Tab-separated table of C-alpha atoms in Angstrom:
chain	number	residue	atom	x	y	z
A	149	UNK	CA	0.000	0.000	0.000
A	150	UNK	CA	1.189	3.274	-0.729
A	151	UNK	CA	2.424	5.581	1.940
A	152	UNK	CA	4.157	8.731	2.864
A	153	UNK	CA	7.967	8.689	3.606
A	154	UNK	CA	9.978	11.430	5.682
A	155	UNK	CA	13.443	12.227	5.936
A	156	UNK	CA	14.859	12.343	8.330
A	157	UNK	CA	13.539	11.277	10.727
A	158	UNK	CA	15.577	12.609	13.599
A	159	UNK	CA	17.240	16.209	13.762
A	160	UNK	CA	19.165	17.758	15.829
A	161	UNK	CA	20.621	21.170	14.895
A	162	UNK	CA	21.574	24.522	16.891
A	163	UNK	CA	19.434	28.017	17.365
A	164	UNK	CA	19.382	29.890	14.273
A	165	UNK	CA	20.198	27.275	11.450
A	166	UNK	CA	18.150	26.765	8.555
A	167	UNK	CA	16.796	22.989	8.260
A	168	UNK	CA	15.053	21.219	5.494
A	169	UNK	CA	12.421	18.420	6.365
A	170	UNK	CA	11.580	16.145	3.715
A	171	UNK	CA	8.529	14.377	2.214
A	172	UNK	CA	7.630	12.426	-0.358
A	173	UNK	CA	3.797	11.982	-0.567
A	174	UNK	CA	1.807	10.091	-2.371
A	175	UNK	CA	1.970	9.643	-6.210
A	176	UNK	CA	-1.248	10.735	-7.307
A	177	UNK	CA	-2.458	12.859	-4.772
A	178	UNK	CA	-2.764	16.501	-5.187
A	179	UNK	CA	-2.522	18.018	-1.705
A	180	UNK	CA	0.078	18.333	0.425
A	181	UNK	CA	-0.228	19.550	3.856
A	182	UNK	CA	2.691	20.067	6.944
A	183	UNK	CA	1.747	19.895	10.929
A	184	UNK	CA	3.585	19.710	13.823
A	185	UNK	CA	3.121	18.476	17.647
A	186	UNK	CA	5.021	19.736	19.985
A	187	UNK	CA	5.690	17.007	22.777
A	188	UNK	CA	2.421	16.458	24.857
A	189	UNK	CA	0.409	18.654	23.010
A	190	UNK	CA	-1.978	18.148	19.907
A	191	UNK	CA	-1.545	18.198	16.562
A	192	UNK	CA	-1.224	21.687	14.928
A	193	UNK	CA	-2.037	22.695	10.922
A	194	UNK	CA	0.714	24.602	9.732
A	195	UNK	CA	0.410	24.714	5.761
A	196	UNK	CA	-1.587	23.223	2.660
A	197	UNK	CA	-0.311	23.436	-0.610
A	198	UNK	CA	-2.537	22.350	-4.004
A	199	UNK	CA	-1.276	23.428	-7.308
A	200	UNK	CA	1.926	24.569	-6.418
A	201	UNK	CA	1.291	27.501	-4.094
A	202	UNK	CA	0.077	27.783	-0.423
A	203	UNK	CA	-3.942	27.269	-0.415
A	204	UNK	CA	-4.166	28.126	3.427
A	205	UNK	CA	-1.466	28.675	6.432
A	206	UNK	CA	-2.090	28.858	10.238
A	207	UNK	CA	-0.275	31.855	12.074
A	208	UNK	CA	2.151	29.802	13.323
A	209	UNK	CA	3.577	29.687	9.782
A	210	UNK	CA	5.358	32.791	10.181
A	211	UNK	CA	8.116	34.367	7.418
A	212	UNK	CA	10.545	32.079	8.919
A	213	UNK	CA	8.786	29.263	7.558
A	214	UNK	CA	8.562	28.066	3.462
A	215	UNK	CA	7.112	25.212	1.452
A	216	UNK	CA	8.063	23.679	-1.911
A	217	UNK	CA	7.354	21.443	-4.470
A	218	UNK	CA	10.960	21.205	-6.028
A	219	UNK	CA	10.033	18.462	-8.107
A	220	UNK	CA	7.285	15.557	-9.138
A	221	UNK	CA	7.777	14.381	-5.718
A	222	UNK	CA	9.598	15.911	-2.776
A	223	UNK	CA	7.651	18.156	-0.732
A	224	UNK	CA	9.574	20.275	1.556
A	225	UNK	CA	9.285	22.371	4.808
A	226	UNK	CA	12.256	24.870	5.171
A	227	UNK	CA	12.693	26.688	8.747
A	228	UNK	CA	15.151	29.749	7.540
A	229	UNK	CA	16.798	30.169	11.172
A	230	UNK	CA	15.425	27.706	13.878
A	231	UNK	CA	14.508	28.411	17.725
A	232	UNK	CA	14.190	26.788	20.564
A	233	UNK	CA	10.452	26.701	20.323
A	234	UNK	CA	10.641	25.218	16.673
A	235	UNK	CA	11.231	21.796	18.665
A	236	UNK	CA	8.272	19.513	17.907
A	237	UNK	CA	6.857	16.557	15.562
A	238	UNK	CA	6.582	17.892	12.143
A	239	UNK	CA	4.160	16.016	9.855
A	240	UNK	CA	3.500	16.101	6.207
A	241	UNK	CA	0.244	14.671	4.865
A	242	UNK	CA	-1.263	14.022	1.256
A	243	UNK	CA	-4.999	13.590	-0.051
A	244	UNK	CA	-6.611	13.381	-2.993
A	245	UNK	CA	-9.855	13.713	-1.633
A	246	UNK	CA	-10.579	13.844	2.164
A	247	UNK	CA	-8.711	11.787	4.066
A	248	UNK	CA	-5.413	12.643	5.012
A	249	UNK	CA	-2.297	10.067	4.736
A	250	UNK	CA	0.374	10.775	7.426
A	251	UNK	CA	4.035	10.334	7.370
A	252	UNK	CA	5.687	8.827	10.507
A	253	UNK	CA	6.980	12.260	10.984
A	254	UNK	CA	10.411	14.050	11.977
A	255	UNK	CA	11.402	14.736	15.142
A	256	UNK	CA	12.946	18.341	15.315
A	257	UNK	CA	15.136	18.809	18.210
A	258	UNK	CA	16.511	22.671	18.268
A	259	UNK	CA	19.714	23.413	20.952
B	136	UNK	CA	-12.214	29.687	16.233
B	137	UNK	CA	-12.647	25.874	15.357
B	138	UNK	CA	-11.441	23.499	17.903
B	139	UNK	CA	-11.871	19.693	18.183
B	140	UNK	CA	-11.765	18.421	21.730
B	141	UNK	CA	-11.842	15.429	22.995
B	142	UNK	CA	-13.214	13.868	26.397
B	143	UNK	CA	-11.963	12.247	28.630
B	144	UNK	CA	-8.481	13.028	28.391
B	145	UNK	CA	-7.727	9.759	30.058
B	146	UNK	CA	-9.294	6.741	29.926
B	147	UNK	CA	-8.241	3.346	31.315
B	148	UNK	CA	-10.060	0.330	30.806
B	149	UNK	CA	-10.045	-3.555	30.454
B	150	UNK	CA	-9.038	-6.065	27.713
B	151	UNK	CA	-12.514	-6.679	26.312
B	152	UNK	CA	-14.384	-3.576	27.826
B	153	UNK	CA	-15.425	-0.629	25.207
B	154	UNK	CA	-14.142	2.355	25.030
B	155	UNK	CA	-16.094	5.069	24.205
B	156	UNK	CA	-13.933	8.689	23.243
B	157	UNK	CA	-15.935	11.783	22.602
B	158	UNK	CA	-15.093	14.758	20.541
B	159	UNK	CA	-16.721	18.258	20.508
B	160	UNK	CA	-16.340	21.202	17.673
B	161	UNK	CA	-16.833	24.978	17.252
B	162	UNK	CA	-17.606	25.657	14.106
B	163	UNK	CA	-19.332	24.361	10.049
B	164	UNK	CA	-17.695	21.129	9.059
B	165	UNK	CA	-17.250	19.125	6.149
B	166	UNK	CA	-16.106	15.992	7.770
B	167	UNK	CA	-14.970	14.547	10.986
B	168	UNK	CA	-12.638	12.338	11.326
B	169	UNK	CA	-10.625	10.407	14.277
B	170	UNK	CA	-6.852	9.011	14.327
B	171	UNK	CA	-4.762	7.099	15.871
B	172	UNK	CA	-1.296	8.041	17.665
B	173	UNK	CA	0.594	4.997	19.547
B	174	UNK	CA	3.292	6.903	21.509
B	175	UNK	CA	6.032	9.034	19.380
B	176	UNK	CA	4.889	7.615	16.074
B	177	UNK	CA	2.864	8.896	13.382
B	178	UNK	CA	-0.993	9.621	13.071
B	179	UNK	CA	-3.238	6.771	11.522
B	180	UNK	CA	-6.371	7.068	10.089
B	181	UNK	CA	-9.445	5.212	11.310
B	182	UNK	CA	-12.274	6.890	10.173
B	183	UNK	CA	-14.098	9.615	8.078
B	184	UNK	CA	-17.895	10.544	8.833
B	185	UNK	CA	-19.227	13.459	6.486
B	186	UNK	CA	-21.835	16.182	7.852
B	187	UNK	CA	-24.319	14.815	6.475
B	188	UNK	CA	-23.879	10.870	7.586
B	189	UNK	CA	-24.607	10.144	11.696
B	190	UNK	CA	-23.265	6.898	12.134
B	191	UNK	CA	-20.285	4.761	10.257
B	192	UNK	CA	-19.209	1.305	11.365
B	193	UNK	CA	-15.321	-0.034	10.209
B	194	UNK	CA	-14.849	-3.540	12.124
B	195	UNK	CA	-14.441	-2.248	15.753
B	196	UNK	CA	-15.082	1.088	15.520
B	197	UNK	CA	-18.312	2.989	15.210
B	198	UNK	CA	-18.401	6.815	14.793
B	199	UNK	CA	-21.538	8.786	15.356
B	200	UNK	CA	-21.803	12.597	14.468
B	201	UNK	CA	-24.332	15.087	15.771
B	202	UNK	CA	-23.779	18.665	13.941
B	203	UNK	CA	-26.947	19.730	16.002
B	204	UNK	CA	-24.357	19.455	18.986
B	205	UNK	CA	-21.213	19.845	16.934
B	206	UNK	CA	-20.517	16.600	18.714
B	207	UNK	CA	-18.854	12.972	17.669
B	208	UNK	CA	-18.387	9.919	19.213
B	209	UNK	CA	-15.648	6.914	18.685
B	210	UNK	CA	-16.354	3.567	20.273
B	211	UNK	CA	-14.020	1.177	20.477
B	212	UNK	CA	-15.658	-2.604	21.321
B	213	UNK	CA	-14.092	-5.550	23.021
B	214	UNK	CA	-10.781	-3.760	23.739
B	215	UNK	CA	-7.407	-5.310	23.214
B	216	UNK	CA	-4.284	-4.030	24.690
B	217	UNK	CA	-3.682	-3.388	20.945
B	218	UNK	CA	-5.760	-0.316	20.542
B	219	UNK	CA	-3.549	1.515	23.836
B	220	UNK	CA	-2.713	4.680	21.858
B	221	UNK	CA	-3.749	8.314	21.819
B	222	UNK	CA	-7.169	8.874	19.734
B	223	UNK	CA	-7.617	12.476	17.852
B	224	UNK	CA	-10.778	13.489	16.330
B	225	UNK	CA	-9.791	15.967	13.475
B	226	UNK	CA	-12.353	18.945	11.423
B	227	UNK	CA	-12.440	20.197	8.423
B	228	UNK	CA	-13.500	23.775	7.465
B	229	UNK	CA	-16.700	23.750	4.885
B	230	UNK	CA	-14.718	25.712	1.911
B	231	UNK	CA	-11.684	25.263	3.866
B	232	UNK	CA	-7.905	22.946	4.206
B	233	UNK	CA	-7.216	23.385	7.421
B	234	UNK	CA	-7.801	20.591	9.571
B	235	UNK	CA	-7.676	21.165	13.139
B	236	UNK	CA	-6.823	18.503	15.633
B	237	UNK	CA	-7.949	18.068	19.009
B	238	UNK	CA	-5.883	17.727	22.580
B	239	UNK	CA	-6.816	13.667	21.891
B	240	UNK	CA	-7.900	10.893	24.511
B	241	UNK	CA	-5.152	9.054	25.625
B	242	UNK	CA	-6.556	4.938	26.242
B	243	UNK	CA	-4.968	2.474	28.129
B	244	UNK	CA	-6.018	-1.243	27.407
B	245	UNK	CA	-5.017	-3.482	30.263
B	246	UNK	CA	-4.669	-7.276	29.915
């Protein structure tokens, strides 16, 4: 069965530094979404993407946050300069209808 | 603004007991839907029920919906220490991609 893959899926890196999660969704599905979860808490929307541009974004995806569709199928979520905060779950999702396929997520650790 | 929340927060129960996991909204929805979470992994969907559907069966699990009290309902029958994970209920916007998670219902399936 089809799924969504992640990469990595463990990071570590230091206040201020850029990082670049990875996903590869779905073949044929058309939307591509990003949460996270910060430990303990629930799942939060960040961004959904359709058609190559941002459809909707939550206000926790601030200027320091970016999406992108490089190619057929990589979806990314860039974080231009990291903070302590930034330290959660981050999951990307795809759907071609209504329900939403998760990836097993990457686990964002910011020191 | 839209929220999904879940009650009880807890719940602890026997191998073969049900489980029953509720789920209150705010606002218009398309769709409800409930997930999965076993601890530190990723999010798995169980089940979709539209607005205009009140009750959906899938082995196991049965999912009503009442939009009259922006309320849902996920029942788990003859528990197994299996199903020990977090549940979610998630909304959708009418017109909307946002999804929005609640705080979930952590179950604990004891043998």
């Amino acid at each position: 069965e089809p799924e969504v893959t992640q990469t990595p899926s463990h990071q570590v890196t230091q206040m201020g530094q850029e990082v670049i999660l990875r996903c590869v969704p779905i073949s044929n599905h058309l939307y591509f979404y990003w949460y996270r979860q910060i430990l303990g808490q629930k799942v939060e929307f960040l961004v959904s993407f359709y058609n190559n541009e941002i459809s909707e974004k939550s206000e926790i995806f601030d200027d320091q946050f970016s999406v992108e569709r490089p190619d057929g199928s990589n979806f990314t979520l860039k974080i231009r300069s990291t903070k302590l905060e930034d330290s959660a779950m981050y999951f990307c999702a795809s759907t071609t209808s209504e329900t939403q396929y998760f990836g097993p997520g990457t686990r964002l650790l910011v020191l | 603004s839209q929220q999904g929340e879940e009650d009880p927060q807890a719940l602890s129960i026997q191998e073969g007991e049900n489980a029953t996991m509720n789920c209150s909204y705010k606002t218009s929805i398309n769709n409800l839907q409930w997930y999965r979470q076993n601890s530190g992994r990723g999010l798995v969907h169980l089940i979709l029920i539209r607005s205009n559907e009140r009750e959906k069966h899938s082995g196991r699990l049965r999912v009503t919906l009442d939009t009259s009290k922006k309320s849902s309902s996920l029942l788990i029958t003859a528990s197994r220490a299996a199903d020990t994970a977090s549940y979610f209920c998630a909304t959708r916007d009418t017109g909307g991609f946002k999804t929005i998670f609640g705080a979930g219902t952590r179950l604990f399936v004891k043998a």
